[in-house]
CSV table of C-alpha atoms in Angstrom, one decimal:
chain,number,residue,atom,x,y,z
A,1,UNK,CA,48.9,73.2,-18.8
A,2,UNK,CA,49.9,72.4,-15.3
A,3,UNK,CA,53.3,73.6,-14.1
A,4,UNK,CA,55.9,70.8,-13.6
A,5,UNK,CA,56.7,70.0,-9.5
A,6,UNK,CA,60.6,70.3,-9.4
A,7,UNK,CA,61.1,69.9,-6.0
A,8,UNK,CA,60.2,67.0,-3.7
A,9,UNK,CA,56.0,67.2,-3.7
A,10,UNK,CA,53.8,64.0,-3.6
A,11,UNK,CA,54.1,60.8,-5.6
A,12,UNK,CA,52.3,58.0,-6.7
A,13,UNK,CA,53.6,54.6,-8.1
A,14,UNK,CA,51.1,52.4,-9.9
A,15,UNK,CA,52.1,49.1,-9.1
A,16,UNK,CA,54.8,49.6,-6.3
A,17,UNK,CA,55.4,46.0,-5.5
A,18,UNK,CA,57.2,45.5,-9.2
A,19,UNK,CA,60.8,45.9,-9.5
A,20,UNK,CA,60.2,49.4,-11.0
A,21,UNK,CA,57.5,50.0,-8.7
A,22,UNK,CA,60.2,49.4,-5.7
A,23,UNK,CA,62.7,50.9,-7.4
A,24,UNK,CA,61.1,54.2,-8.1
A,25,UNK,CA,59.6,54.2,-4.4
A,26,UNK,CA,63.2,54.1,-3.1
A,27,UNK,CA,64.6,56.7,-5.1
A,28,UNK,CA,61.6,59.5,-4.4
A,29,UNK,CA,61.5,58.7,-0.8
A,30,UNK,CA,65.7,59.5,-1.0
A,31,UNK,CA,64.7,62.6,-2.7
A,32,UNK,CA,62.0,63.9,-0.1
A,33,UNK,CA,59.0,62.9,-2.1
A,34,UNK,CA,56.1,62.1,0.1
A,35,UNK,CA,55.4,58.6,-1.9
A,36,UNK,CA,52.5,56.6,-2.3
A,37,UNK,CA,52.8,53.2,-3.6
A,38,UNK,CA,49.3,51.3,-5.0
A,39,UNK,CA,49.7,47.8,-5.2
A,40,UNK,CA,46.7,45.1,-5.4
A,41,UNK,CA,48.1,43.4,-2.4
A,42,UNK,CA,49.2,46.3,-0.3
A,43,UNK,CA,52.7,44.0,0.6
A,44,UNK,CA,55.0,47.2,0.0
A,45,UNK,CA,58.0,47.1,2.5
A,46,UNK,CA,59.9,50.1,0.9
A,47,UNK,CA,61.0,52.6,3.7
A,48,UNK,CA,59.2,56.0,3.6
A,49,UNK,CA,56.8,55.2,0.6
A,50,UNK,CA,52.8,54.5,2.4
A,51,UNK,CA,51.1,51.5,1.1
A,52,UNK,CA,47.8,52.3,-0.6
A,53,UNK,CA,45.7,48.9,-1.8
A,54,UNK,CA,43.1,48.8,-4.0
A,55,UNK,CA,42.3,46.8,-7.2
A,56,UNK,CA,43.0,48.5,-10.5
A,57,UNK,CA,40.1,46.8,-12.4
A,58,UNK,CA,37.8,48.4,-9.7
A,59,UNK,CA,37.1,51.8,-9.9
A,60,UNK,CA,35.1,52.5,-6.8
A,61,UNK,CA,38.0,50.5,-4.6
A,62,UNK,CA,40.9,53.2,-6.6
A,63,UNK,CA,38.4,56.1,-5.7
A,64,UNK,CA,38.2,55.6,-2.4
A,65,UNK,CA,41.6,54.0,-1.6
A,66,UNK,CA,43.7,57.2,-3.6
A,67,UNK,CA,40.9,60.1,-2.3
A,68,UNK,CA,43.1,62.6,-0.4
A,69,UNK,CA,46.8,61.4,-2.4
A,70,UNK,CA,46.8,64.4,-4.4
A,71,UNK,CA,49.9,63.4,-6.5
A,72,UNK,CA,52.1,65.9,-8.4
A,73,UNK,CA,53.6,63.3,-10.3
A,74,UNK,CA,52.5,59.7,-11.3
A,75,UNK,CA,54.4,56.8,-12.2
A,76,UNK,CA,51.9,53.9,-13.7
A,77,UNK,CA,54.4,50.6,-14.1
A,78,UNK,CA,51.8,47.9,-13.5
A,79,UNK,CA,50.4,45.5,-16.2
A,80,UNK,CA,49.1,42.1,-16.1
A,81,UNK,CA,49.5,39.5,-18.2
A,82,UNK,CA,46.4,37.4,-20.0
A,83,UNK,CA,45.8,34.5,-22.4
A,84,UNK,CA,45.6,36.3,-25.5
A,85,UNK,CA,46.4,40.2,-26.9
A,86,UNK,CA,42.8,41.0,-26.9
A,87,UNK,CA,42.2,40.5,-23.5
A,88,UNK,CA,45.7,42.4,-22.8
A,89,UNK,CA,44.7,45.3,-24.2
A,90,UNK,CA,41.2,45.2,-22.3
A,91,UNK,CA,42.8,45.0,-18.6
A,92,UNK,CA,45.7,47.2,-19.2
A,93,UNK,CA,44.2,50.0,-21.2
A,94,UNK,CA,41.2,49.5,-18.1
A,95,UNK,CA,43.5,49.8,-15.2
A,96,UNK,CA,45.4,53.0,-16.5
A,97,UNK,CA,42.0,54.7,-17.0
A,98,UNK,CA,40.4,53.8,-14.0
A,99,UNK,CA,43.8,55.2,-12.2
A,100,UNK,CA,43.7,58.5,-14.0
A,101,UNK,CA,39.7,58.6,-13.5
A,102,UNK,CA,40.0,58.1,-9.9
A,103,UNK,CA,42.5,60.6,-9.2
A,104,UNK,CA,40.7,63.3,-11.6
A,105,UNK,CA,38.4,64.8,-8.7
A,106,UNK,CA,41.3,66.5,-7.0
A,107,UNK,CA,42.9,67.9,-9.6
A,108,UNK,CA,46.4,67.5,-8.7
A,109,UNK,CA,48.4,65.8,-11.3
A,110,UNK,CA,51.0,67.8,-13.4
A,111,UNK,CA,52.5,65.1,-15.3
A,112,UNK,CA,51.9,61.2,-15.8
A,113,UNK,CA,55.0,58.4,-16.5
A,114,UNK,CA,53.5,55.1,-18.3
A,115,UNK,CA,56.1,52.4,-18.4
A,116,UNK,CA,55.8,50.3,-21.8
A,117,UNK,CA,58.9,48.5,-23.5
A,118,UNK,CA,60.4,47.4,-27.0
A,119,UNK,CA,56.9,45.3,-27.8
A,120,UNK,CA,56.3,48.9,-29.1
A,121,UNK,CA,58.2,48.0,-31.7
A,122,UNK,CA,58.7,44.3,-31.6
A,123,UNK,CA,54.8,43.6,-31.4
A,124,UNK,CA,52.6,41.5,-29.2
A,125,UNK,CA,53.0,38.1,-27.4
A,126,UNK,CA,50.5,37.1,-29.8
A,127,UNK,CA,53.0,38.0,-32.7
A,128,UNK,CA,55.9,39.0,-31.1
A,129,UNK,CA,58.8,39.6,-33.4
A,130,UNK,CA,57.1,39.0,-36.5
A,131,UNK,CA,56.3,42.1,-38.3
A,132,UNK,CA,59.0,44.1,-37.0
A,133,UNK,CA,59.6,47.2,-39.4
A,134,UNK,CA,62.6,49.6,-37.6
A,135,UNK,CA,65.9,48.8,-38.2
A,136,UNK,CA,67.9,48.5,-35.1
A,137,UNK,CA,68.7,50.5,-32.9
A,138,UNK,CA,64.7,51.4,-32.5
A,139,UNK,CA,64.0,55.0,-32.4
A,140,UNK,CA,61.3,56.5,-30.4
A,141,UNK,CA,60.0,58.1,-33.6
A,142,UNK,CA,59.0,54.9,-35.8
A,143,UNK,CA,55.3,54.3,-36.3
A,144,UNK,CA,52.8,51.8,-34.2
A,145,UNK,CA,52.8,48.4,-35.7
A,146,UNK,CA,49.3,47.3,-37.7
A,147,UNK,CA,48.9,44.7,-35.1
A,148,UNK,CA,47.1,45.6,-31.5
A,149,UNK,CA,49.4,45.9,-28.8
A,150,UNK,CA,48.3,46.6,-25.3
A,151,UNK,CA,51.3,49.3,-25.2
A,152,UNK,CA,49.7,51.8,-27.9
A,153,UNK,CA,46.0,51.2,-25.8
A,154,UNK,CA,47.5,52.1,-22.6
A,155,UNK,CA,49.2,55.2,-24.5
A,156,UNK,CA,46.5,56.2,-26.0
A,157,UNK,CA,44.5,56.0,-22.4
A,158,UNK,CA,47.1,58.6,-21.4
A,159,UNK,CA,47.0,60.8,-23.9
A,160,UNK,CA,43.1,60.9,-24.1
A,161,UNK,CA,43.2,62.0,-19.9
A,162,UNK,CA,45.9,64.2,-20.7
A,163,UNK,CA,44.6,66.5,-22.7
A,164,UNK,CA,41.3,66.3,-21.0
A,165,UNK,CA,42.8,67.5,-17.2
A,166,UNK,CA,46.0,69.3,-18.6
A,167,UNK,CA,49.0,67.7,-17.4
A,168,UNK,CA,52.1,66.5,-19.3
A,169,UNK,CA,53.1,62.9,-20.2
A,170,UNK,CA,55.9,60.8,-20.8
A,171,UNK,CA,56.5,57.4,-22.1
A,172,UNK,CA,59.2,55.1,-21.1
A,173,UNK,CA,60.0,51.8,-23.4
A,174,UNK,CA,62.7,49.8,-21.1
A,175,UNK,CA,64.4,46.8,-22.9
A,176,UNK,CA,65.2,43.7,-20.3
A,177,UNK,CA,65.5,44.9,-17.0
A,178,UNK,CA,68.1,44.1,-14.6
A,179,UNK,CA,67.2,45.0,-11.0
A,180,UNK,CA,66.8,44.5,-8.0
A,181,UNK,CA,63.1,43.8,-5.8
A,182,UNK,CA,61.4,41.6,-3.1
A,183,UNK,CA,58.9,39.6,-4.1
A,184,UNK,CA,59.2,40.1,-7.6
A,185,UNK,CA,60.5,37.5,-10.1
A,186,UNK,CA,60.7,39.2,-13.7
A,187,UNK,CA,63.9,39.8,-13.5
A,188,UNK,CA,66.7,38.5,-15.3
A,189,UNK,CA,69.4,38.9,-12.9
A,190,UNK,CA,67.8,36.9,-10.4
A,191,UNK,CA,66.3,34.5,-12.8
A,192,UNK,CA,69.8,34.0,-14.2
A,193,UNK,CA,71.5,34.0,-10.8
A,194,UNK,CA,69.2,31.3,-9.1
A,195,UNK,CA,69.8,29.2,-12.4
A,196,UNK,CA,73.8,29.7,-11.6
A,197,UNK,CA,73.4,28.8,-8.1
A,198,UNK,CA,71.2,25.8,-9.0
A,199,UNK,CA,74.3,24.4,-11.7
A,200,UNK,CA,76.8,25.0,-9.2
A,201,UNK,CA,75.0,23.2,-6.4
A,202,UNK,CA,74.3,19.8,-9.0
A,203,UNK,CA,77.4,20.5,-10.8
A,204,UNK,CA,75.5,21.4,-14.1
A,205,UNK,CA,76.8,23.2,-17.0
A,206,UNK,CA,75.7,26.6,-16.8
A,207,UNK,CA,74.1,26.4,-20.1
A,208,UNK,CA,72.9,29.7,-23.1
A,209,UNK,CA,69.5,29.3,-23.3
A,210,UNK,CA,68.6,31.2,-25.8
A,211,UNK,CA,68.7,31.3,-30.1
A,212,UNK,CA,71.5,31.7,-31.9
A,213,UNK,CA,70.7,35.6,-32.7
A,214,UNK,CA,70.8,36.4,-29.4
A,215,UNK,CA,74.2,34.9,-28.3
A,216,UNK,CA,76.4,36.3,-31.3
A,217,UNK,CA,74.4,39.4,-31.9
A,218,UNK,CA,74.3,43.2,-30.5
A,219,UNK,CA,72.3,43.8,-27.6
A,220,UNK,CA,71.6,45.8,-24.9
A,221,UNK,CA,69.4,45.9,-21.3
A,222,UNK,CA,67.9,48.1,-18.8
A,223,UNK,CA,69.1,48.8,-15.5
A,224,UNK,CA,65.7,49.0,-12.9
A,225,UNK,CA,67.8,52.1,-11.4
A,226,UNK,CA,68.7,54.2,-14.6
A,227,UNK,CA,65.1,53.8,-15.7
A,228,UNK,CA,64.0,55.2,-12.0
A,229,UNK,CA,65.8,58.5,-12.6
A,230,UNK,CA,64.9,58.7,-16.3
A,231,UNK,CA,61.0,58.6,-15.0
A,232,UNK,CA,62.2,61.1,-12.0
A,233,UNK,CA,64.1,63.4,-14.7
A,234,UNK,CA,61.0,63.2,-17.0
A,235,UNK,CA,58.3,64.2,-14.2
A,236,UNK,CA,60.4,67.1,-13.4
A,237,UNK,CA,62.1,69.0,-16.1
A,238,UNK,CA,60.2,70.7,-19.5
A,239,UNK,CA,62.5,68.5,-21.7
A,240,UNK,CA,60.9,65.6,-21.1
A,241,UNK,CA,57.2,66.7,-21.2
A,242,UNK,CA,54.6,65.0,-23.7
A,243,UNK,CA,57.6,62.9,-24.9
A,244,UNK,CA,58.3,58.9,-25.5
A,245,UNK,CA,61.4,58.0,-24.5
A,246,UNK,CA,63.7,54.9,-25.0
A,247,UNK,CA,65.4,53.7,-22.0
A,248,UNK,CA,68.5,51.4,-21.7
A,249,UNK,CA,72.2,50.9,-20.6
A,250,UNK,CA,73.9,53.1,-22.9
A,251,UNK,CA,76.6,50.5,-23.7
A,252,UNK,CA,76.1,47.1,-25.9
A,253,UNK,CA,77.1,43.9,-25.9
A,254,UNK,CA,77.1,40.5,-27.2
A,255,UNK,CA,76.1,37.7,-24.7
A,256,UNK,CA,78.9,35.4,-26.1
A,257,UNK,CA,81.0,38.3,-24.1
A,258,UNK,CA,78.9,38.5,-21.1
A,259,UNK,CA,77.7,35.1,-20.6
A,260,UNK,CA,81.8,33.6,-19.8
A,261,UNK,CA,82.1,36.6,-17.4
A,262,UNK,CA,79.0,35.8,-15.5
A,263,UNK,CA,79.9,32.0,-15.3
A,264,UNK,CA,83.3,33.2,-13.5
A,265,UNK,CA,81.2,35.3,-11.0
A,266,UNK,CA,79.3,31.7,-9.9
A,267,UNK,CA,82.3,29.6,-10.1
A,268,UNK,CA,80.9,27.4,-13.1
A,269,UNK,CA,81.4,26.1,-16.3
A,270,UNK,CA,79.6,27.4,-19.0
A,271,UNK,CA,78.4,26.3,-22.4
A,272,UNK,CA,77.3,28.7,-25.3
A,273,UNK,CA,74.8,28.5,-28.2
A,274,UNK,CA,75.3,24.6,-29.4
A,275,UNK,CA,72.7,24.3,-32.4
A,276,UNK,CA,69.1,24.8,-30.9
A,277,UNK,CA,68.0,27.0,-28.5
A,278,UNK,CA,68.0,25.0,-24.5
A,279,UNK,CA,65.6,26.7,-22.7
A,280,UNK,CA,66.3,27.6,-18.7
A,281,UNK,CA,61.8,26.5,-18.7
A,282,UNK,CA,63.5,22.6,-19.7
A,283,UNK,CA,66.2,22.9,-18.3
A,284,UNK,CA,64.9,23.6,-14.7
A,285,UNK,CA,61.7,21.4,-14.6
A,286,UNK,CA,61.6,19.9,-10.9
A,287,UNK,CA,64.2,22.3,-9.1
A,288,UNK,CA,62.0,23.2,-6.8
A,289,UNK,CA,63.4,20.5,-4.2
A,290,UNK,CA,66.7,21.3,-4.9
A,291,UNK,CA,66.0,25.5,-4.6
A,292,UNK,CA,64.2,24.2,-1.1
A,293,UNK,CA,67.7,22.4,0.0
A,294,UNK,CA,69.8,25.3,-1.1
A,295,UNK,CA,67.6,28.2,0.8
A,296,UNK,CA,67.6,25.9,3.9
A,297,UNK,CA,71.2,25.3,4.3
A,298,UNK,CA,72.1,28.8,3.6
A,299,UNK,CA,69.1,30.0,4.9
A,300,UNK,CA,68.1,32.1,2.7
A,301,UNK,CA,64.8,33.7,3.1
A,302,UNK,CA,62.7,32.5,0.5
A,303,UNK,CA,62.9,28.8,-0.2
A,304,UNK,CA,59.7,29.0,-3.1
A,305,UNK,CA,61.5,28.7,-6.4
A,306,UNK,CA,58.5,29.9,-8.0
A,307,UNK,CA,58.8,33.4,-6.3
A,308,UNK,CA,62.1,34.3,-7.5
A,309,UNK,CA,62.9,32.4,-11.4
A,310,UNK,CA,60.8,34.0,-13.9
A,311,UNK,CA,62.3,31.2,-16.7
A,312,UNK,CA,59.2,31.8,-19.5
A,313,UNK,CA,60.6,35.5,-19.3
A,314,UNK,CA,64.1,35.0,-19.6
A,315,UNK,CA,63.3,32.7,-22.3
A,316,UNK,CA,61.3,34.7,-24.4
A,317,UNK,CA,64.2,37.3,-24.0
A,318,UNK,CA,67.1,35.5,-24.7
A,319,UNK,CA,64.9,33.2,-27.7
A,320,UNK,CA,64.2,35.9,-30.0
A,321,UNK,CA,65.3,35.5,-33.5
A,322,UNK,CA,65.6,39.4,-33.9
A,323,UNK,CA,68.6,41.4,-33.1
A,324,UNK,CA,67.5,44.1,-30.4
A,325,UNK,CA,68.6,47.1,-29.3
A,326,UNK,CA,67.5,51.2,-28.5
A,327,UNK,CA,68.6,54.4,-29.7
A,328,UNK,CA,69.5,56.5,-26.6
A,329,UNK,CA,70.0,59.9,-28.9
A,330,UNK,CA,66.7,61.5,-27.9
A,331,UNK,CA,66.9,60.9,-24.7
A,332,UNK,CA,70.6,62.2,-23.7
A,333,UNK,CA,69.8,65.5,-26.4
A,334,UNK,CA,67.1,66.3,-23.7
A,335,UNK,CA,69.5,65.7,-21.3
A,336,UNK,CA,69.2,62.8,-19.5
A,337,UNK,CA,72.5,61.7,-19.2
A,338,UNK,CA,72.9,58.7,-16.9
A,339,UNK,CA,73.9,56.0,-17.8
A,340,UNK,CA,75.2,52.0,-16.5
A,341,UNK,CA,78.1,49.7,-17.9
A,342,UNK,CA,75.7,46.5,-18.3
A,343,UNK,CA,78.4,44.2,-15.8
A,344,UNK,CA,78.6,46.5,-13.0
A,345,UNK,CA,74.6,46.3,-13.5
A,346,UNK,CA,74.2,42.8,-12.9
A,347,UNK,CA,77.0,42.4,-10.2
A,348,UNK,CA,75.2,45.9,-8.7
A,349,UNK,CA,72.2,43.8,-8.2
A,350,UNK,CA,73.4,40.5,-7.3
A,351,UNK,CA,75.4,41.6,-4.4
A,352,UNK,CA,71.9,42.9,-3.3
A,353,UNK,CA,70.3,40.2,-3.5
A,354,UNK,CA,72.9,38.3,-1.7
A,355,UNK,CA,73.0,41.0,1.3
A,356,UNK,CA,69.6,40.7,1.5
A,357,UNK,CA,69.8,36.7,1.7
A,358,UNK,CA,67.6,36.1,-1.2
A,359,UNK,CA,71.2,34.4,-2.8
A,360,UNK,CA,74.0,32.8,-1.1
């Protein structure tokens, strides 16, 4: 088995140009890692991480374009989404094995972090939330659902390499994340922020989207910055070797407490859950005009609404029927003990975004 780095060595982040991807960049380069970032489109501004392109579903282009990397650690946190489960589970179980088969020659990789999330125990888009079997909170110990899930394909791509090369794994399922990145629109707290901005400029109501289970019930979320150090902790200590790991907040909360508190942030007026769902997907057909107006007279510097709302995501997020929520036992008993109170999470970010003049 190869022996764990534990101080600053080399680095690579499998889809850098995601929040995590950015996210994790930031925090190695801080630490003294000599980081790599591999992105599709090679548009990684992250200070002191290199930009490597190459296309994941090619595995001649990953050879050549990771040939003399030589990572210690690796963090794979890209996916890509497609029409049906089927076809999930054929890109995303392909682009984790060509990464690990490109970077097999050289011989350098100790240990391997694989971002996944709570589909490993809510199921599938195809049948998301419908054969659910763990009682909340999820513990990392329940079994696989019956039904295919991209998640357990990639995992089981990991494993497989693993054991053939002799390095250690670890698994990290992330709830919603709240974070902060360029370029990069699944994220809740910008979705929800440009949302806020957009009610405030047409003096909307700043409106729950979301089901009724979601607004009264227990819940928690990820920060994009706790989950970096949990994958940073996990690379580099024996605790958290060959282990699957939930990640999220620490605290709970209901969003009929949080959503009044971010409404007073925005300076609007808020509604909660009124009968039926009111997705932010209906309510913000056609913004794109008015998102244009707002980055122009603040100017802001991205005026493509498109590039910064994720609203399907948010949706399917704050629409599910299931309460949903992760143990974080395991993890702290290994000790990883960070942690994030939820509100200074989303105000953390959004100040961010603001200094960076993605908000007003």
């Amino acid at each position: 088995m190869a022996q764990l780095t534990t101080s600053p060595g080399r680095a690579l982040i499998v889809g850098a140009t995601g929040i995590i991807g950015q996210t994790a960049g930031r925090q190695l380069a801080d630490l003294g890692w000599e980081a790599f970032g591999l992105s599709r489109s090679g548009a990684l501004s992250v200070p002191g991480v290199t930009s490597v392109t190459a296309d994941l579903l090619d595995p001649e282009s990953l050879a050549t374009a990771l040939a003399g990397t030589r990572p210690d650690i690796v963090f794979i946190t890209a996916w890509m989404r497609n029409a049906t489960e089927a076809e999930n589970i054929r890109v995303n179980s392909a682009m984790v094995r060509n990464v690990l088969a490109a970077l097999e020659p050289e011989k350098s990789v100790k240990h391997v972090a694989l971002l996944t999330g709570l589909k490993h125990y809510l199921g599938p888009f195809d049948n998301y939330a419908t054969g659910v079997m763990a009682d909340t909170p999820f513990h990392e110990d329940e079994p696989r659902l019956d039904s295919p899930n991209f998640y357990y394909a990639q995992e089981d791509e990991l494993f497989a390499s693993a054991e053939k090369n002799g390095y250690t794994w670890s698994v990290h399922r992330a709830h919603t994340v709240f974070g902060y990145a360029v370029g990069n629109a699944m994220n809740m707290v910008l979705t929800l922020s440009v949302y806020a901005t957009i009610c405030k400029e047409l003096g909307l109501v700043f409106t729950f989207p979301g089901s009724e289970t979601q607004w009264n019930g227990v819940t928690d979320v990820t920060d994009a910055d706790l989950l970096g150090e949990q994958l940073i902790w996990a690379s580099t200590h024996p605790e958290g070797q060959n282990e699957a790991f939930n990640i999220a907040n620490g605290d709970v909360f209901r969003w009929r407490w949080l959503w009044p508190r971010l409404a007073n942030i925005f300076g609007v007026e808020w509604a909660g859950f009124e009968g039926e769902p009111r997705p932010l997907a209906d309510q913000m057909a056609g913004m794109e005009d008015t998102w244009k107006g707002i980055a122009d007279r603040y100017d802001l510097v991205e005026s493509d609404l498109t590039k910064l709302a994720s609203w399907w995501h948010s949706d399917g997020d704050l629409g599910r029927n299931i309460e949903c929520l992760t143990d974080m036992s395991k993890s702290r008993k290994a000790g990883f003990l960070n942690f994030r109170a939820t509100p200074d999470s989303f105000t953390d970010k959004l100040e961010r975004y603001r200094a960076a003049r993605i908000l007003p």
